[in-house]
Coordinates of C-alpha atoms in Angstrom, one line a residue:
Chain A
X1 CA 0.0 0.0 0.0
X2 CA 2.9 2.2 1.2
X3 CA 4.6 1.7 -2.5
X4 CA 1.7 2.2 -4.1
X5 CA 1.0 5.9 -2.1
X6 CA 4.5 6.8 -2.9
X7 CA 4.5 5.9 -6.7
X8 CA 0.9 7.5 -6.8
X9 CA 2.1 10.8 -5.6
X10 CA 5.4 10.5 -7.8
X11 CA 3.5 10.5 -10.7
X12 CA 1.1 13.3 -10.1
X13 CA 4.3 15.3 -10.2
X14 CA 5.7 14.4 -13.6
X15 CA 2.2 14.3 -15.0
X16 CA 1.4 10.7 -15.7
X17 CA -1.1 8.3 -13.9
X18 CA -0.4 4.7 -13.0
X19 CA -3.2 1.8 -13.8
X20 CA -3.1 -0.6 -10.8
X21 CA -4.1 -4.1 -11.9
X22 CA -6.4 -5.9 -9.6
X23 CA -5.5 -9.4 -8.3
X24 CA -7.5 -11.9 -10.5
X25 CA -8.6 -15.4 -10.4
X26 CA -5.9 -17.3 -9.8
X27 CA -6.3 -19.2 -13.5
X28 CA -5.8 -16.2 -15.8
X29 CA -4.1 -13.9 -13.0
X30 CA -1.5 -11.5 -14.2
X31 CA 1.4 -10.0 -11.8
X32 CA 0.2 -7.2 -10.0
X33 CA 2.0 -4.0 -11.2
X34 CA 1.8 -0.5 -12.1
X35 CA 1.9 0.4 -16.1
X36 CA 2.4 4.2 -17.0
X37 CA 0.0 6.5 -19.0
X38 CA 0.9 9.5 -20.4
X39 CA -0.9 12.7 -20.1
X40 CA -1.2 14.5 -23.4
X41 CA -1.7 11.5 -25.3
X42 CA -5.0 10.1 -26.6
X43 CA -5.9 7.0 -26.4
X44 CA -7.6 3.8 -28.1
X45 CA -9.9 1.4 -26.2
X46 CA -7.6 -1.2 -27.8
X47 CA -4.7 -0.1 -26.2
X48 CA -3.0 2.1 -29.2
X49 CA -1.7 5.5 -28.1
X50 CA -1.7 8.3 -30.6
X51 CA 0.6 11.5 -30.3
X52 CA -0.4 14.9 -32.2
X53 CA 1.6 17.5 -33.3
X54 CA 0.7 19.5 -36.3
X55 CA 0.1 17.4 -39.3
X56 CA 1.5 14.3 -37.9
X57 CA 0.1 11.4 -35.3
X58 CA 3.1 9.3 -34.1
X59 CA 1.4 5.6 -33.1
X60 CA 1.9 3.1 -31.0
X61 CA 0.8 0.6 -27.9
X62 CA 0.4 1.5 -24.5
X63 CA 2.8 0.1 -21.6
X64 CA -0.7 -1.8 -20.3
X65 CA -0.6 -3.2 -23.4
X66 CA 3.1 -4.7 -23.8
X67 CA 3.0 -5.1 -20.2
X68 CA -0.1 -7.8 -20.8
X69 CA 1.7 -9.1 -24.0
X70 CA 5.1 -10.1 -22.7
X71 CA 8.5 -9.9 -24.3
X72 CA 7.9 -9.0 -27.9
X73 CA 10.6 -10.4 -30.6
X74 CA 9.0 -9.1 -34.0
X75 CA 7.2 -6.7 -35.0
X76 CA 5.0 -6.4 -38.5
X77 CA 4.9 -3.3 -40.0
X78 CA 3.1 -1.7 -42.6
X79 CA 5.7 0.4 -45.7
X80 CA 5.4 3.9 -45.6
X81 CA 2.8 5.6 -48.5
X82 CA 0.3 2.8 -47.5
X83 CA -2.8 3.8 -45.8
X84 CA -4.7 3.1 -42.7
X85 CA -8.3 3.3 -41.4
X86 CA -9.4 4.0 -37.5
X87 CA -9.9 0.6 -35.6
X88 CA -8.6 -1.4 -38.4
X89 CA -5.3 -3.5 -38.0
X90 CA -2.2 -2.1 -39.2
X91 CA 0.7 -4.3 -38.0
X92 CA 0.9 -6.8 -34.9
X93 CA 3.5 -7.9 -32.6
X94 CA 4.7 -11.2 -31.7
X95 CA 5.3 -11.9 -27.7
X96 CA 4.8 -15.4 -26.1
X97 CA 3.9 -17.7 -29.2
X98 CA 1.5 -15.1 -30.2
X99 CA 0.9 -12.7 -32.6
X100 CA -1.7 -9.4 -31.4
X101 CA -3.0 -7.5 -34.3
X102 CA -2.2 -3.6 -33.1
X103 CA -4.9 -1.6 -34.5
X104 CA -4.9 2.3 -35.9
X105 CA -6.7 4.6 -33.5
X106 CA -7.1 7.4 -36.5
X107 CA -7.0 7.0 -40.3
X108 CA -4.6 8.8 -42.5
X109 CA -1.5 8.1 -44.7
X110 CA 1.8 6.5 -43.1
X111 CA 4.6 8.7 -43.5
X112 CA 6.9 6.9 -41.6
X113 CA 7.5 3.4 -39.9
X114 CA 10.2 3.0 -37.2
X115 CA 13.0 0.8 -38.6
X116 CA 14.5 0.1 -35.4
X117 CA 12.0 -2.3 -35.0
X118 CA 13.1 -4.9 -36.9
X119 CA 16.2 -5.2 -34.9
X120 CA 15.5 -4.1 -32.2
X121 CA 11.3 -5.1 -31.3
X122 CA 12.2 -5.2 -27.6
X123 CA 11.9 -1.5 -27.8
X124 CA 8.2 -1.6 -27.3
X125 CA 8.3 -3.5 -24.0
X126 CA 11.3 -0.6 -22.7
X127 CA 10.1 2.2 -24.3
X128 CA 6.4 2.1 -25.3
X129 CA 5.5 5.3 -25.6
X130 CA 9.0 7.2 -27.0
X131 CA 11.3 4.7 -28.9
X132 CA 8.9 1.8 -29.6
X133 CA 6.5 4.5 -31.4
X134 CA 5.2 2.2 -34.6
X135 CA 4.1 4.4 -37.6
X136 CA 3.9 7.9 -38.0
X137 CA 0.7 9.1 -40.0
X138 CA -1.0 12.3 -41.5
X139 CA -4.5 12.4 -39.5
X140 CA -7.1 12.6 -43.0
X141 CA -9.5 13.3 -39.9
X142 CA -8.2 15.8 -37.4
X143 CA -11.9 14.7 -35.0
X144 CA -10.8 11.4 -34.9
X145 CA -8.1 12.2 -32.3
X146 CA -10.4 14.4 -30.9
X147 CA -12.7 11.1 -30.1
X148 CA -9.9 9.0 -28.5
X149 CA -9.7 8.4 -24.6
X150 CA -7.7 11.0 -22.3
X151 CA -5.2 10.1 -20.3
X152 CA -7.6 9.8 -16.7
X153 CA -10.2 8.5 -18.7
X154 CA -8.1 5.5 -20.4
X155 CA -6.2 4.7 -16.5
X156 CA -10.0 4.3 -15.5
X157 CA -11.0 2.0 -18.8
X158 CA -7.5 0.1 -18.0
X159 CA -8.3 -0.5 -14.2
X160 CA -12.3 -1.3 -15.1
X161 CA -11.2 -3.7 -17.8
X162 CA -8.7 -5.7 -15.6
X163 CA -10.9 -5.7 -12.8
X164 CA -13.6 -6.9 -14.8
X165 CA -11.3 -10.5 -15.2
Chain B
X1 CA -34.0 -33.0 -19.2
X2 CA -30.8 -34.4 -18.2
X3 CA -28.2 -33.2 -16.2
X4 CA -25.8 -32.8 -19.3
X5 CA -28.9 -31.0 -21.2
X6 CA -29.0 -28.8 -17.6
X7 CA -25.4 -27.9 -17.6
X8 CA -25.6 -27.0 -21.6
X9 CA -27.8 -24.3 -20.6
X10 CA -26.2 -20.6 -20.8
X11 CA -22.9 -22.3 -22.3
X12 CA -21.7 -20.9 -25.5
X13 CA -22.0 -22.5 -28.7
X14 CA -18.9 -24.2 -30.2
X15 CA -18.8 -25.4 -33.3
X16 CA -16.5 -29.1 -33.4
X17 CA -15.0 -30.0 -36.9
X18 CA -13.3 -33.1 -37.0
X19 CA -11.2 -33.7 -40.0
X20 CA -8.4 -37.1 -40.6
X21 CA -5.5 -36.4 -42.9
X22 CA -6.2 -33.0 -44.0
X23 CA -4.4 -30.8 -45.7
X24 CA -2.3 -28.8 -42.7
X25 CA -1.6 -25.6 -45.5
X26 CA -5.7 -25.7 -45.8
X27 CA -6.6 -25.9 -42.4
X28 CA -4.2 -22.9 -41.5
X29 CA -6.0 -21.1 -44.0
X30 CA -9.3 -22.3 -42.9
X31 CA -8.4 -21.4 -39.1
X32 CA -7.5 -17.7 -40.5
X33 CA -10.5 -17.4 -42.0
X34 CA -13.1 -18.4 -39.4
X35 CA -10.9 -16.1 -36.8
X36 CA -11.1 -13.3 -39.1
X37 CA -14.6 -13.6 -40.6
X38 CA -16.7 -15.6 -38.3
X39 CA -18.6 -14.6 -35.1
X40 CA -18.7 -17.9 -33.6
X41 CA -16.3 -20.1 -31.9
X42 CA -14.8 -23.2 -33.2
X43 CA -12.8 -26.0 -32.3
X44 CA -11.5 -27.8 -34.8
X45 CA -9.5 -31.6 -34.5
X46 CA -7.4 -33.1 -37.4
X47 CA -6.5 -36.2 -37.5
X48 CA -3.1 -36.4 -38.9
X49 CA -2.0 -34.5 -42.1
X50 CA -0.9 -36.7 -45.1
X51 CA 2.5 -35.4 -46.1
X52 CA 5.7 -34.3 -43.9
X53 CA 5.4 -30.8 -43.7
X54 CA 7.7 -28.0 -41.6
X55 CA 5.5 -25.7 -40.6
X56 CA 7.1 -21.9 -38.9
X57 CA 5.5 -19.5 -36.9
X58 CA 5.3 -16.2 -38.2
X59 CA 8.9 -14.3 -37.7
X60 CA 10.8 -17.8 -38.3
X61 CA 14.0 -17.7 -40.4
X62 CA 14.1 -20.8 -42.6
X63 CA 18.1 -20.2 -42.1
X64 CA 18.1 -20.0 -39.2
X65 CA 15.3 -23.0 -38.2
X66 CA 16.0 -25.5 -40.7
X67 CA 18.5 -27.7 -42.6
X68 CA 17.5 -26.3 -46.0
X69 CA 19.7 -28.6 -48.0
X70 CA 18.4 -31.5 -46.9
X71 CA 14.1 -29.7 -46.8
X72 CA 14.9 -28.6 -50.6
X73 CA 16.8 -32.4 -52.0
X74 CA 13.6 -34.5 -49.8
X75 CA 11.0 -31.6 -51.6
X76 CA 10.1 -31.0 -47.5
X77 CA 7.0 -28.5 -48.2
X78 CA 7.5 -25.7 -45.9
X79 CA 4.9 -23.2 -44.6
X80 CA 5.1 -19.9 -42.5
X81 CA 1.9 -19.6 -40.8
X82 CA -0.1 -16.7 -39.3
X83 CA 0.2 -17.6 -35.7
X84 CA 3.4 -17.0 -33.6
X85 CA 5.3 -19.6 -32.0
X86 CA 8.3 -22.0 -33.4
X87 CA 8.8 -24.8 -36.2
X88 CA 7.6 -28.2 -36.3
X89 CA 7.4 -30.9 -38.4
X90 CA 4.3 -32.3 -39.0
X91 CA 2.7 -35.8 -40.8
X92 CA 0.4 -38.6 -40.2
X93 CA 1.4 -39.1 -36.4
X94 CA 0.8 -35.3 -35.7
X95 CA -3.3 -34.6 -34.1
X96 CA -4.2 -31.0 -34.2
X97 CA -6.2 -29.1 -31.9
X98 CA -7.8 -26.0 -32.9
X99 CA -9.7 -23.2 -30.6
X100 CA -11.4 -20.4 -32.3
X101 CA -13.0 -18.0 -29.7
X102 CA -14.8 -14.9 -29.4
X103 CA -13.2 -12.7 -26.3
X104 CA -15.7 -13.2 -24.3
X105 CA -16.4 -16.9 -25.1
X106 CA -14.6 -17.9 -21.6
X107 CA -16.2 -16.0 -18.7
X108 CA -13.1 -13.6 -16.6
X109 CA -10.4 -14.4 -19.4
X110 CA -8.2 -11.4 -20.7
X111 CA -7.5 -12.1 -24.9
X112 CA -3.9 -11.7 -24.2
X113 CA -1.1 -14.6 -24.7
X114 CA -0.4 -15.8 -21.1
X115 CA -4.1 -15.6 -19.8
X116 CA -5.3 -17.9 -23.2
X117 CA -1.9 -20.3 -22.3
X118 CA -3.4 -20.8 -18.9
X119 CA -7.0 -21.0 -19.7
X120 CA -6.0 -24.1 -22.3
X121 CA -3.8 -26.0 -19.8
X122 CA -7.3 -26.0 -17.9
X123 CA -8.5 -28.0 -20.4
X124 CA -6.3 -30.3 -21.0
X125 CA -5.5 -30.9 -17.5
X126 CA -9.0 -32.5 -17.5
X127 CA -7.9 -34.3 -21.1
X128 CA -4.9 -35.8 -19.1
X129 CA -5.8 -36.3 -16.0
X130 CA -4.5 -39.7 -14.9
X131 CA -2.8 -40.0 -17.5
X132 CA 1.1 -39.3 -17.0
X133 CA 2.7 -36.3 -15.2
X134 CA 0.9 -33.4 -17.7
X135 CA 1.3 -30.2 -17.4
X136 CA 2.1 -26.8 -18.8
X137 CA 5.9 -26.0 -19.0
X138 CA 6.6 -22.5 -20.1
X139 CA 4.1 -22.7 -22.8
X140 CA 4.7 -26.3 -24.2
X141 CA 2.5 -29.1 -23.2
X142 CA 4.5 -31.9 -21.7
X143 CA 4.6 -35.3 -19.7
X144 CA 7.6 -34.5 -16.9
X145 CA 10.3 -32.4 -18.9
X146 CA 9.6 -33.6 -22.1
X147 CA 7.7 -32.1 -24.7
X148 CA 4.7 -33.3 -26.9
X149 CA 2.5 -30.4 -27.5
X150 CA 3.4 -27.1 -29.2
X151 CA 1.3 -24.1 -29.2
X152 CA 0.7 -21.0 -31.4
X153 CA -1.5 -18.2 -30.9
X154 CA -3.5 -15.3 -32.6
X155 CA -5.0 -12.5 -31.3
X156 CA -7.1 -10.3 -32.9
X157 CA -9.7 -7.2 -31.8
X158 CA -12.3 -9.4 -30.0
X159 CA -11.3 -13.6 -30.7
X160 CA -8.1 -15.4 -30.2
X161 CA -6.8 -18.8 -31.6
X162 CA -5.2 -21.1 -30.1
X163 CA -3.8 -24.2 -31.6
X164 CA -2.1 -26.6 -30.7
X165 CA 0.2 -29.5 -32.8
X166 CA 0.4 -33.0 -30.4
X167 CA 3.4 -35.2 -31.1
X168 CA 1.0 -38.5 -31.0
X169 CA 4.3 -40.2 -32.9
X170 CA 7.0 -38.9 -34.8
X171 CA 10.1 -40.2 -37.0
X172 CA 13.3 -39.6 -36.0
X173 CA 14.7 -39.2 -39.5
X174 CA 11.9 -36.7 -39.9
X175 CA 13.9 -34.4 -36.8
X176 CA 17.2 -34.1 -39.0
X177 CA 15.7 -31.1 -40.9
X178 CA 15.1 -29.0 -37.8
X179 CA 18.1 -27.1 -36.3
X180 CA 18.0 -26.4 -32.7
X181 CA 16.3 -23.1 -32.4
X182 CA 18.0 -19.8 -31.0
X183 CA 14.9 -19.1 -29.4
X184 CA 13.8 -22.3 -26.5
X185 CA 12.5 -22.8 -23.4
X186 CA 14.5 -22.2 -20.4
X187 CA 13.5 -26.0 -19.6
X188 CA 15.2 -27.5 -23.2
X189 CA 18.7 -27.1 -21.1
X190 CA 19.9 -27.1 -24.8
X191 CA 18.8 -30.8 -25.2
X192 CA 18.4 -32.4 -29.0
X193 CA 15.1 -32.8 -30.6
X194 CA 14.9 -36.4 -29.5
X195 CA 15.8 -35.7 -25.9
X196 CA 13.3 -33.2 -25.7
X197 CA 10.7 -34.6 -27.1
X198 CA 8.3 -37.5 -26.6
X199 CA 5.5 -39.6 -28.3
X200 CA 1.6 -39.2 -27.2
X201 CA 1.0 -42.7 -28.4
X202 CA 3.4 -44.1 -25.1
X203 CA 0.2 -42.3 -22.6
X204 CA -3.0 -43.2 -24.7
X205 CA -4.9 -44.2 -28.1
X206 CA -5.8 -41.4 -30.6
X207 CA -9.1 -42.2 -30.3
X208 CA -8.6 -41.6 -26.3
X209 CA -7.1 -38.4 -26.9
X210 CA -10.1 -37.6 -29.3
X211 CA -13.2 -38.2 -27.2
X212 CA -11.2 -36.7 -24.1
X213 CA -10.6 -33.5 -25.6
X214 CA -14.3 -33.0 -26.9
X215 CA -15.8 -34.1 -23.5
X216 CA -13.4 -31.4 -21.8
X217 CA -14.4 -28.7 -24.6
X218 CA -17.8 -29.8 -23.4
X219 CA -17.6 -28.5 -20.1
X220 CA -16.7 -24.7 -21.2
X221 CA -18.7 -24.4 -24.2
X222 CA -22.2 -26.6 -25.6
X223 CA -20.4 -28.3 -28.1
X224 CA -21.9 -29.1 -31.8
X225 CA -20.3 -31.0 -34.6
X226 CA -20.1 -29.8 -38.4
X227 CA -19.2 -30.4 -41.6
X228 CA -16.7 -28.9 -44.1
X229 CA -19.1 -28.9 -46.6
X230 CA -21.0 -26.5 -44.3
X231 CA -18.9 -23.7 -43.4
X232 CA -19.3 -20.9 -46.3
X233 CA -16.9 -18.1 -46.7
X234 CA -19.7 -14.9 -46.2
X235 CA -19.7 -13.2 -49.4
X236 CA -19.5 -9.8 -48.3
X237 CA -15.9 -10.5 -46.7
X238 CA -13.1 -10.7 -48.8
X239 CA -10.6 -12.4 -47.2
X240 CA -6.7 -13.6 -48.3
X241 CA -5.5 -15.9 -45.6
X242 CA -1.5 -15.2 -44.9
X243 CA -0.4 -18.6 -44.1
X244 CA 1.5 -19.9 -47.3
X245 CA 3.9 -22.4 -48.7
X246 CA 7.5 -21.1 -49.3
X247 CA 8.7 -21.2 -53.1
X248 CA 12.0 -23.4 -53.5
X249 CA 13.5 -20.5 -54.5
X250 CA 13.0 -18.8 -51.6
X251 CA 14.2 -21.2 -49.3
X252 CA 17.5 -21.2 -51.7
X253 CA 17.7 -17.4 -51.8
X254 CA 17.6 -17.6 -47.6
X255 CA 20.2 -20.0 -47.0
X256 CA 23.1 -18.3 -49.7
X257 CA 21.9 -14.9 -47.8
X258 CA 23.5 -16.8 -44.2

């Protein structure tokens, strides 16, 4: 309780909120930890983060997300010039014999992927939110962002979703 | 109405297809299909498949996995599939276990890899019980330390897959085009295939590992069988499945690139 006070109150300060997984049936139970959300991010009920600045929405998948998927070792991306539509797949990962489709919170045209996946798809588990970033894409619907989960509001979906299992 | 017809009630449906010797290339494509385009769930059982095939997970390096000399001179078909997971090496001794869900087919179960893992040694805890020292190791289905059942998983917006290939029997000459994977489970120890490994047949009949696992599918969902015949492709969906056979060519092209 004590750790989780102290790392509560840390990060009020630096502006992100912690989800706090409940304890679940001991069957499908996960280890209890805290995974970070960032404010000024939006974010996708699917676990997809979306950053916007100007013309361009840098994508990727939250730490509650690779935190839940395990160690990833590949990553599928899309090539750059290709297109892709809100809630529709783009890519997926591979973590744990598994392969998760990672869907597109907004539609638009991919500008960029991040290369450093291929070598390197450990990034996403490290460094969800700055150097595991997936695709970079110019929004073709600026209001799609705009419909996307805030940063309090997706730490309550993440809590209400694990304590729902 | 019975107690069985009582305990049906409020379960959800689950289509059963049992197939024998089936094309494994087919029913990978069949299994991508009914994850991406169907609403219901599915559990499908083959049989054996009729040729040696290797079969790789998604992000596997023929190269790197296999002996492609010896898979291109023996005209080994290989396939990459759409699931994750490692390489096997399939044929007539190999029963395949197939679970097609809807996320919330299985009451309190998160779609994500390790939650799915646990929920499916549930099952087959019941398929085994009794029956030699089963259980889930890392995320390969053995008898003690040695392995017989290999898993793969898909996870999509709202279903999963889970499928599993048992080693029922195997040839040892058939374990020479395999190299010993980079990636393996902490519990290998770095053993060979064949000190890994062992043989299904040495625990129970395929017949008893057949009826088992449908009456322990029975007891999550209400389980009906179905045909091939029936299961239609909706044509409002266009669908491509991923999982394919490697061209000769590129098999050659991967091992002068090592």
């Amino acid at each position: 309780m004590a750790l989780r006070m102290w790392a509560s109150s840390t990060a009020n300060a630096l502006g992100i909120s912690c989800v706090s997984k409940a304890h679940l049936s001991p069957a499908f139970s996960l280890p209890r930890c805290f995974s970070t959300v960032l404010d000024g991010l939006k974010y996708a009920s699917s676990h997809e983060w979306v950053k916007h600045e100007g013309s361009v929405a840098t994508i990727g998948i939250t730490d509650h997300a690779q935190d839940h998927l395990g160690e990833v070792v590949f990553v599928e991306l899309p090539e750059a010039g290709g297109s892709v539509s809100q809630g529709s797949s783009f890519g997926a990962v591979e973590s744990v014999k598994a392969t998760s489709d990672v869907n597109s919170p907004i539609s638009g045209e991919i500008i960029e992927v991040n290369s450093k996946l291929s070598e390197t798809p450990g990034l996403i588990n490290s460094s969800p939110y700055k150097e595991g970033w997936m695709i970079k894409v110019k929004p073709s619907s600026p209001s799609e962002v705009e419909s996307l989960m805030g940063s309090k509001e997706y730490t309550k979906f993440c809590e209400e979703e694990d304590a729902a299992h | 109405m019975t107690i069985s017809q009582t305990r049906n009630i409020g379960l959800p449906l689950m289509n059963l297809l049992k197939l024998k010797g089936f094309s494994i290339l087919l029913q990978l494509q069949l299994e991508e299909q009914l994850l991406r385009t169907s609403s219901e769930n599915w559990c499908i059982l083959n049989d054996g498949t009729s040729d040696p095939t290797v079969v790789m997970g998604v992000s596997g390096k023929p190269a790197e996995l296999l002996e492609i000399e010896s898979v291109v001179l023996d005209q080994v078909p290989v396939i990459r599939r759409f699931t994750g997971g490692g390489t096997v090496l399939v044929d007539d001794g190999t029963i395949f276990v197939t679970f097609i869900c809807s996320k919330d087919a299985i009451p309190g179960l998160q779609p994500y890899p390790r939650p799915i893992m646990s929920w499916s040694s549930l099952l087959y805890n019941k398929v085994f019980q009794g029956i030699g020292d089963f259980h889930l190791r890392e995320n390969d289905y053995v008898f003690g330390e040695r392995k017989f059942g290999g898993n793969a998983q898909s996870i999509i917006r709202s279903r999963w897959i889970h499928h599993t290939s048992f080693l029922w029997d195997y040839k040892v000459g058939n374990m020479s085009y395999l190299k010993l994977p980079k990636r393996a489970p902490e519990y290998r120890l770095s053993r060979g295939h064949l000190d890994f490994i062992c043989r299904m047949k040495d625990y129970m009949t395929r017949s008893n590992f057949i009826e088992r696992t449908v009456e322990a599918t029975g007891f999550y969902f209400s389980v009906r069988s179905v045909d091939l015949e029936a299961i239609e492709t909706p044509s409002n969906i266009k669908f491509c499945p991923s999982s394919r056979l490697l061209a000769k060519q590129e098999l050659e092209a991967a091992a002068r690139a090592l």
